[in-house]
Tab-separated table of C-alpha atoms in Angstrom:
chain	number	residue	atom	x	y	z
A	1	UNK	CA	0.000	0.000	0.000
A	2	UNK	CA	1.325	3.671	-0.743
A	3	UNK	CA	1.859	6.153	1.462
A	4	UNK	CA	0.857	9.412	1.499
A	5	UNK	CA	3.144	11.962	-0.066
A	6	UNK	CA	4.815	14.830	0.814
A	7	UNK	CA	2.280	17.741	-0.240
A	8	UNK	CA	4.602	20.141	0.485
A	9	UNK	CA	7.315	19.227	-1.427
A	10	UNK	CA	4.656	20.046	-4.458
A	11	UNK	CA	3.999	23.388	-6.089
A	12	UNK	CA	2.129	24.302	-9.086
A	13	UNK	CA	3.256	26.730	-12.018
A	14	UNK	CA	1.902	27.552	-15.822
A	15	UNK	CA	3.724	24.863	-18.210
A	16	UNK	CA	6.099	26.665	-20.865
A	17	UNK	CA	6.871	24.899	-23.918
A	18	UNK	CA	10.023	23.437	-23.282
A	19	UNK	CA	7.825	21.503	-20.950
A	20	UNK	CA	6.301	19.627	-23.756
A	21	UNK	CA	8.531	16.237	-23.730
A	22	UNK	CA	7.310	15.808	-20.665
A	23	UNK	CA	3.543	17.124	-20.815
A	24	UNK	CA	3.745	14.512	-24.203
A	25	UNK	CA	5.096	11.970	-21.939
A	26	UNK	CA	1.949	11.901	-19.436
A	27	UNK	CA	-0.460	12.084	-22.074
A	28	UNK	CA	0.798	8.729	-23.612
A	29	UNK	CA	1.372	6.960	-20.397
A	30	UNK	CA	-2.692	6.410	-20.102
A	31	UNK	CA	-4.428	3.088	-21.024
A	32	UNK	CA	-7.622	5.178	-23.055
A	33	UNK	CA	-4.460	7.956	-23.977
A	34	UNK	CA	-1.394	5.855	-25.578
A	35	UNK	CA	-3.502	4.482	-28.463
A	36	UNK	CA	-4.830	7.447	-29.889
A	37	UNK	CA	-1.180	9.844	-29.730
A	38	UNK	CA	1.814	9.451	-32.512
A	39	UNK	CA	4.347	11.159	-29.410
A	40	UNK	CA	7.431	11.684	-31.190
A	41	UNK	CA	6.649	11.051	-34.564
A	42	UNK	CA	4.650	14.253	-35.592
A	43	UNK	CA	5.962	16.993	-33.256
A	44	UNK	CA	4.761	19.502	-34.923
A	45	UNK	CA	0.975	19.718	-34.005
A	46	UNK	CA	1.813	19.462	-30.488
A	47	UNK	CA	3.977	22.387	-30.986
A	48	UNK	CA	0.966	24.863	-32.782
A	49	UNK	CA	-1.351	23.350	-30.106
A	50	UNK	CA	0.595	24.695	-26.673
A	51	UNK	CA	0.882	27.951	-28.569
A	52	UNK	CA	-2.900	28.009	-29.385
A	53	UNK	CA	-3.144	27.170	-25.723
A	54	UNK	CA	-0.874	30.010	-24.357
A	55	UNK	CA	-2.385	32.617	-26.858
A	56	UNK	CA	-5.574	32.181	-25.227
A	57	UNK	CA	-5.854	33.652	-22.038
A	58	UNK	CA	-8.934	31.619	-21.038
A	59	UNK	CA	-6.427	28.705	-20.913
A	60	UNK	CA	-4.249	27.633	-17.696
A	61	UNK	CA	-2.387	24.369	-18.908
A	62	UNK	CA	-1.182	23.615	-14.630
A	63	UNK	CA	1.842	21.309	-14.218
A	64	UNK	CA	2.936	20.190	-10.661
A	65	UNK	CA	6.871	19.922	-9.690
A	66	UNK	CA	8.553	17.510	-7.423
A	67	UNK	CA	12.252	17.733	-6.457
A	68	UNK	CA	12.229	20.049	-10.252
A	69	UNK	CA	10.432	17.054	-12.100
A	70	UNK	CA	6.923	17.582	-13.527
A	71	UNK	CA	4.600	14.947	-12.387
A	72	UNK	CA	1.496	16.103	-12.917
A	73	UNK	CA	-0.473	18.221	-15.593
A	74	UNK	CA	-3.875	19.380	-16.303
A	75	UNK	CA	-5.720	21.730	-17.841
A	76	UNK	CA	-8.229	24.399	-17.021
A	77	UNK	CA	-11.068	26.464	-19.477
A	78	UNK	CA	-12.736	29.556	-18.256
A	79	UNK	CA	-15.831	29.505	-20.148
A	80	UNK	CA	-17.909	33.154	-19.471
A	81	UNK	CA	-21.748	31.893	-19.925
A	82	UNK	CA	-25.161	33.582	-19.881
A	83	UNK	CA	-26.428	31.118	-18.013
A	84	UNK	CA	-26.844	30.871	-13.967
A	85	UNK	CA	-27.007	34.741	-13.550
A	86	UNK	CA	-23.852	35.011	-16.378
A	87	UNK	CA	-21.494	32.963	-14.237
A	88	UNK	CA	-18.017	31.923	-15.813
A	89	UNK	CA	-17.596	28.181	-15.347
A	90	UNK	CA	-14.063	26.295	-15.134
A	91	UNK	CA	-13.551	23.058	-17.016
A	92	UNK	CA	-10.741	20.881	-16.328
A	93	UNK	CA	-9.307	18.508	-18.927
A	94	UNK	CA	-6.254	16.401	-19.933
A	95	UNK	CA	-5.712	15.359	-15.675
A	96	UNK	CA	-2.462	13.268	-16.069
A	97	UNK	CA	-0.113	11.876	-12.736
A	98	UNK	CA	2.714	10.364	-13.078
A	99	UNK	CA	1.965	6.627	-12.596
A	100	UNK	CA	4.805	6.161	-10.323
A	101	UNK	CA	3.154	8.111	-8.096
A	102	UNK	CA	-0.689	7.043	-7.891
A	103	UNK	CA	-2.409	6.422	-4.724
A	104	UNK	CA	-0.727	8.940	-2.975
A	105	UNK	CA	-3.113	12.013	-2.246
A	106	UNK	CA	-1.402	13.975	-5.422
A	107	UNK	CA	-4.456	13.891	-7.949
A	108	UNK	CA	-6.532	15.154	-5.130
A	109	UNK	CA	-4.389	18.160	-3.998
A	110	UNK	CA	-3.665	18.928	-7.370
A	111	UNK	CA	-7.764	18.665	-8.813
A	112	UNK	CA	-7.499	21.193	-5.431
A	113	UNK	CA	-5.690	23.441	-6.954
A	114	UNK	CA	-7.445	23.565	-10.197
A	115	UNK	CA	-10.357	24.281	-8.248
A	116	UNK	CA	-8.539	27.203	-5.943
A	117	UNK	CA	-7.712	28.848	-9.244
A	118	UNK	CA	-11.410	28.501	-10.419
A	119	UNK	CA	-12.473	30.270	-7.121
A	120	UNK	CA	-9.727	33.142	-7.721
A	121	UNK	CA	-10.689	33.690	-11.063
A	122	UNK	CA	-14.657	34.054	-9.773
A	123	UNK	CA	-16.349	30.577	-11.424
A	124	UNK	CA	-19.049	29.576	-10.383
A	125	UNK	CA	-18.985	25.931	-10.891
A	126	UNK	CA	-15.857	23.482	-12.012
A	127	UNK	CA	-16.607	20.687	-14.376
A	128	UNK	CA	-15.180	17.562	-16.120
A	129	UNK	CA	-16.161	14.839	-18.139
A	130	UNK	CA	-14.583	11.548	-17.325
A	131	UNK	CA	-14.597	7.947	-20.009
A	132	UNK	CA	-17.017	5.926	-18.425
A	133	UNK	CA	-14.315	3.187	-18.454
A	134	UNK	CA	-12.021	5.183	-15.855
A	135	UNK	CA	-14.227	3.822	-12.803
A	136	UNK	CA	-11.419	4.306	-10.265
A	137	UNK	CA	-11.452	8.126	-11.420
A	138	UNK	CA	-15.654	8.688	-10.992
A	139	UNK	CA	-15.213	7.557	-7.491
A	140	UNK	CA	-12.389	9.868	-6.955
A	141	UNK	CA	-14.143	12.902	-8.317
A	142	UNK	CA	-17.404	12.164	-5.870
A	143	UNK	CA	-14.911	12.037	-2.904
A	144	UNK	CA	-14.141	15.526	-3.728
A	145	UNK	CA	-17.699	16.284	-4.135
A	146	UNK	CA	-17.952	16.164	-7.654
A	147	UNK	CA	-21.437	15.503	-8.521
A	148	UNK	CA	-22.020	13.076	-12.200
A	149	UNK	CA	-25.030	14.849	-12.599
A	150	UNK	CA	-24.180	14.966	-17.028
A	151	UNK	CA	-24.177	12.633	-19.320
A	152	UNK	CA	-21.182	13.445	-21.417
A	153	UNK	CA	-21.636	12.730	-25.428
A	154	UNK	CA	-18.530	13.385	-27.765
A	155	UNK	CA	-18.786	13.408	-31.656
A	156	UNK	CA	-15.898	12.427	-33.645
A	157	UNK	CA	-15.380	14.638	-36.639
A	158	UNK	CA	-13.541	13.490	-40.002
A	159	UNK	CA	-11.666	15.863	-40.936
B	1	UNK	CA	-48.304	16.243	-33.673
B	2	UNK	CA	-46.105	18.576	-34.824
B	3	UNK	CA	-44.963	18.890	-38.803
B	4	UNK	CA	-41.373	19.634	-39.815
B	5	UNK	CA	-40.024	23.680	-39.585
B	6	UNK	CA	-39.442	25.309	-43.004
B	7	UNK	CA	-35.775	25.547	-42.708
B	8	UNK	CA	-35.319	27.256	-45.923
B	9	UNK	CA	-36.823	30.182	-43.318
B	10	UNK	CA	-34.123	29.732	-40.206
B	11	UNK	CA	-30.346	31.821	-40.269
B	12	UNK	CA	-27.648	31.813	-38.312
B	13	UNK	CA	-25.592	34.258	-36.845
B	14	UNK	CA	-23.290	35.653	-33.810
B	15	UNK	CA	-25.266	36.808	-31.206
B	16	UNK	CA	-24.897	40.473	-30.336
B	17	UNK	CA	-25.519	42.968	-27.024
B	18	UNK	CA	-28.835	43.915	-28.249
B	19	UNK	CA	-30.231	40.458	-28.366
B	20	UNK	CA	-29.687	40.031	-24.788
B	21	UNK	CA	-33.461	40.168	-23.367
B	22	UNK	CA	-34.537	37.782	-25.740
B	23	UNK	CA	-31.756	35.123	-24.726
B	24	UNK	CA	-32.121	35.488	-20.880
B	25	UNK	CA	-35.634	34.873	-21.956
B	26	UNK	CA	-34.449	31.717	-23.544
B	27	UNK	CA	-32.593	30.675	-20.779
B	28	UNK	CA	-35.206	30.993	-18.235
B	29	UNK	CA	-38.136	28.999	-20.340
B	30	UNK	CA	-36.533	26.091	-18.850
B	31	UNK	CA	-37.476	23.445	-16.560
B	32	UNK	CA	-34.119	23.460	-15.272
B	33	UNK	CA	-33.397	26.959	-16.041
B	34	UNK	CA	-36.467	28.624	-14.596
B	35	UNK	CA	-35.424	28.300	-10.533
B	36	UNK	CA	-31.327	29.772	-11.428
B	37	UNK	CA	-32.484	32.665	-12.986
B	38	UNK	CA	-33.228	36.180	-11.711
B	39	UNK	CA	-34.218	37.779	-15.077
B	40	UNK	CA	-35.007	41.412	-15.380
B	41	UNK	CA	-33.993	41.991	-11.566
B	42	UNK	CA	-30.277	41.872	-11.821
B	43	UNK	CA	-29.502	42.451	-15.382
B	44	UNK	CA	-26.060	44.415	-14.875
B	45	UNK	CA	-24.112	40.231	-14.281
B	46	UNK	CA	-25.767	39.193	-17.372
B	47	UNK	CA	-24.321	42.412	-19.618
B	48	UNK	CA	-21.251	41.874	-18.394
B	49	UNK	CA	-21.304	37.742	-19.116
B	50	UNK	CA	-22.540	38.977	-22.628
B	51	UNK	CA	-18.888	41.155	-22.668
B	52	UNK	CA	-16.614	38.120	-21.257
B	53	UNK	CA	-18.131	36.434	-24.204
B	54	UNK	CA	-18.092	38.894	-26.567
B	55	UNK	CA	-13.980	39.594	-25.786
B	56	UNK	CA	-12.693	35.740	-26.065
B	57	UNK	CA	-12.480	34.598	-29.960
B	58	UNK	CA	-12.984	31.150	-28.965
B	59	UNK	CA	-16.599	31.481	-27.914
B	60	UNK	CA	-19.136	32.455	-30.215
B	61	UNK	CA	-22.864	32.890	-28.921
B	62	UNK	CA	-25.028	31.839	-32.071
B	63	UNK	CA	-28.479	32.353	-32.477
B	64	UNK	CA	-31.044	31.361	-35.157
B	65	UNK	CA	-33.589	33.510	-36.629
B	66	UNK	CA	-36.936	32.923	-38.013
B	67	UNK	CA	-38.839	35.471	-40.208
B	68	UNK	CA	-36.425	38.044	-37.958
B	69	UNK	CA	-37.065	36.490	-34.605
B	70	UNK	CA	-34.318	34.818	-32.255
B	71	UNK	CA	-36.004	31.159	-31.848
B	72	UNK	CA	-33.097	29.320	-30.554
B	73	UNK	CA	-29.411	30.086	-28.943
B	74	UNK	CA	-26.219	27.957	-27.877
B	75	UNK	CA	-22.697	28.761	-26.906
B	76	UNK	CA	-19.815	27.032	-28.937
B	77	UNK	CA	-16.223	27.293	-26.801
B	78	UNK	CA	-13.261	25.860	-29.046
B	79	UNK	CA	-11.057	24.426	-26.580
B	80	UNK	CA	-7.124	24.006	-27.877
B	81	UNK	CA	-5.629	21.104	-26.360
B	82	UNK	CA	-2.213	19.044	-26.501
B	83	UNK	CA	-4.267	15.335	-26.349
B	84	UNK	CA	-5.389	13.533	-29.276
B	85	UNK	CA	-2.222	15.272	-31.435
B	86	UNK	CA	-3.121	18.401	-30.478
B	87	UNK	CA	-6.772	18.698	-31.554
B	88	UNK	CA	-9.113	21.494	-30.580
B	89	UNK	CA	-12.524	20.144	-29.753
B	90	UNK	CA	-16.097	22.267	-29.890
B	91	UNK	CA	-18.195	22.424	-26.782
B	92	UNK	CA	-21.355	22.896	-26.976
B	93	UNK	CA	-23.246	24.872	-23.979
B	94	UNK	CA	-26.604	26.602	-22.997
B	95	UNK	CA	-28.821	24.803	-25.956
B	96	UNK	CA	-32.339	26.593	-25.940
B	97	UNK	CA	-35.035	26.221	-28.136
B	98	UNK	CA	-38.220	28.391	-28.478
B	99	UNK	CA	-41.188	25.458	-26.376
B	100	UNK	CA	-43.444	27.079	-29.410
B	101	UNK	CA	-41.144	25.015	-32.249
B	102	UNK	CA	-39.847	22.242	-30.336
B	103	UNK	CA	-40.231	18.819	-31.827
B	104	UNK	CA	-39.943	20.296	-35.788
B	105	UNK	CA	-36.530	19.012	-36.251
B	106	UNK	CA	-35.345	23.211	-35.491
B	107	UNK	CA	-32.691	21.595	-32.766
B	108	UNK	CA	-31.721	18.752	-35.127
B	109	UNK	CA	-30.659	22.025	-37.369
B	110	UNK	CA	-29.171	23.805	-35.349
B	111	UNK	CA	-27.020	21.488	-33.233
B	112	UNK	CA	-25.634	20.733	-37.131
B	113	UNK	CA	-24.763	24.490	-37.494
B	114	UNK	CA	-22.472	23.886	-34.271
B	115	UNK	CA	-20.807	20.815	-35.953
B	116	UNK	CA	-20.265	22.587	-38.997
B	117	UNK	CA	-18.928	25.519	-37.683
B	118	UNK	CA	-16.652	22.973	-35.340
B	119	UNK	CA	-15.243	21.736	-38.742
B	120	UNK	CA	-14.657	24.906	-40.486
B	121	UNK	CA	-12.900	25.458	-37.595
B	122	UNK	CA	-10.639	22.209	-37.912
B	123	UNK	CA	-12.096	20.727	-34.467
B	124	UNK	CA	-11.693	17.259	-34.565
B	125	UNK	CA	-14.443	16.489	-31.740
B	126	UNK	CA	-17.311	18.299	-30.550
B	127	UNK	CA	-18.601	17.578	-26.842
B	128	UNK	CA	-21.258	18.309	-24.675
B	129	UNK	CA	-22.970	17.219	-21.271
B	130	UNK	CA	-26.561	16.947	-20.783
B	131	UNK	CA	-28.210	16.964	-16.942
B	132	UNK	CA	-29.280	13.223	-16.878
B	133	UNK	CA	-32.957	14.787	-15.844
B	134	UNK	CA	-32.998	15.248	-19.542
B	135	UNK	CA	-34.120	12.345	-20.982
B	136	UNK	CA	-35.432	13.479	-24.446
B	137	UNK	CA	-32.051	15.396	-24.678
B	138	UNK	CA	-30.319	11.998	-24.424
B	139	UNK	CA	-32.275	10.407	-27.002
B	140	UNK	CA	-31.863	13.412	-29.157
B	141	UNK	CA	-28.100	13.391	-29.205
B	142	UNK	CA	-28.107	9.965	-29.381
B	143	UNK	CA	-29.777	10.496	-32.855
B	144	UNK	CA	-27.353	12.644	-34.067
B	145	UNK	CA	-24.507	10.446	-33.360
B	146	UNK	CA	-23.581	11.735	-30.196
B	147	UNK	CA	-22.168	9.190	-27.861
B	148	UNK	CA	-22.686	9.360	-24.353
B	149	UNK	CA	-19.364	7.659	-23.555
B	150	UNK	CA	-18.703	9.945	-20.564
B	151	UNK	CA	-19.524	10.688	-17.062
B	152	UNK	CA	-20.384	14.774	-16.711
B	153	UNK	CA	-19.021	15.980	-13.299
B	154	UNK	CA	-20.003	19.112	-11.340
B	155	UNK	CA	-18.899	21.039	-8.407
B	156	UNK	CA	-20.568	24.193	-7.239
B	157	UNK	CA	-18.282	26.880	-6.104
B	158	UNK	CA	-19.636	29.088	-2.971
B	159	UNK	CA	-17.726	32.071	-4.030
């Protein structure tokens, strides 16, 4: 059984591009992620997709250090909306941890964070969808009070 | 029951400050909706939700017109992200369609405009959650070839 780790041996920053090795590193090491990600092979449209990400400043792509090593990344959407008196909702995607390092209270400070920023930047409400198939994850998210109130339906498009 | 909408008669376009009483209108003829809203007594959050929107060019608030009325809104974010080779998906928020034209195959349209809009815009997924109270919804996007492959999580902020 893991321990818990260190939390305060963790901080949080913005990710910079010459953190992409790594960023493309977490998003292959994922059972539903490693199929469906060339890492390595076609560079390039990683590289024009962090800049679209930094260019928009609705966009906080959050990476967590250990001892200088990124093990964790996520990112977090500010979405302004009419909706529940015009409140700005956050929406957190693309949760990676290191798998070294599962089981040891790290997603959950981290999914903190995200949600600490959401609070500082005035949201409202923080969402996420989650594959059905990550099971482990949905009970994770209701432990931090995450409600699955949604269904969440994606369309593939053909490009 | 009711007959197909002459679509030939529906338009799109970008929603714009002057529409605004006729969307929170929109938003509040809604079973969900209708108990979130304060309509018409604080109007000031809404104007400036309708300028957080207005400022980010990845959102864009569309409406569709019939013979020069608004009969139906939604909110399209384009998210950029690094997963999936860097593809930015659509997201799809705030659906509303007039109760007077439901069932004439208007949202069927509509929700297309999204998609195509998604594409022109070289998304290569387009996304959405629906509150699972919404059965019809579900069977709607089902239709389209939504999939409902994910779990839609929510946690309300007390700012």
């Amino acid at each position: 059984m893991k321990v818990q780790a260190d939390l305060s041996k963790l901080s949080i920053r913005r990710a910079v591009k010459a953190d992409l090795p790594r960023l493309l590193e977490l998003i292959a090491d994922d059972d539903l992620g490693k199929n469906r990600e060339g890492v390595g092979s076609d560079e390039a449209c990683y590289v024009e997709a962090f800049d679209r990400i930094s260019a928009d400043s609705n966009q906080f792509l959050m990476v967590a250090e250990m001892d200088g090593r990124i093990i964790a990344m996520q990112q977090v959407t500010f979405i302004p909306g009419l909706s529940r008196k015009g409140a700005t909702r956050a929406m957190i995607e693309s949760v990676r941890v290191d798998g070294y390092l599962r089981g040891q209270g790290i997603g959950h400070w981290f999914i903190q964070q995200a949600v600490q920023l959401a609070r500082e930047r005035g949201c409202k409400l923080v969402q996420l969808t989650s594959d059905k198939k990550r099971i482990q994850a949905h009970r994770f998210y209701g432990s931090m009070g995450f409600v699955a109130s949604h269904e969440g339906f994606k369309l593939q498009l053909e490009n």
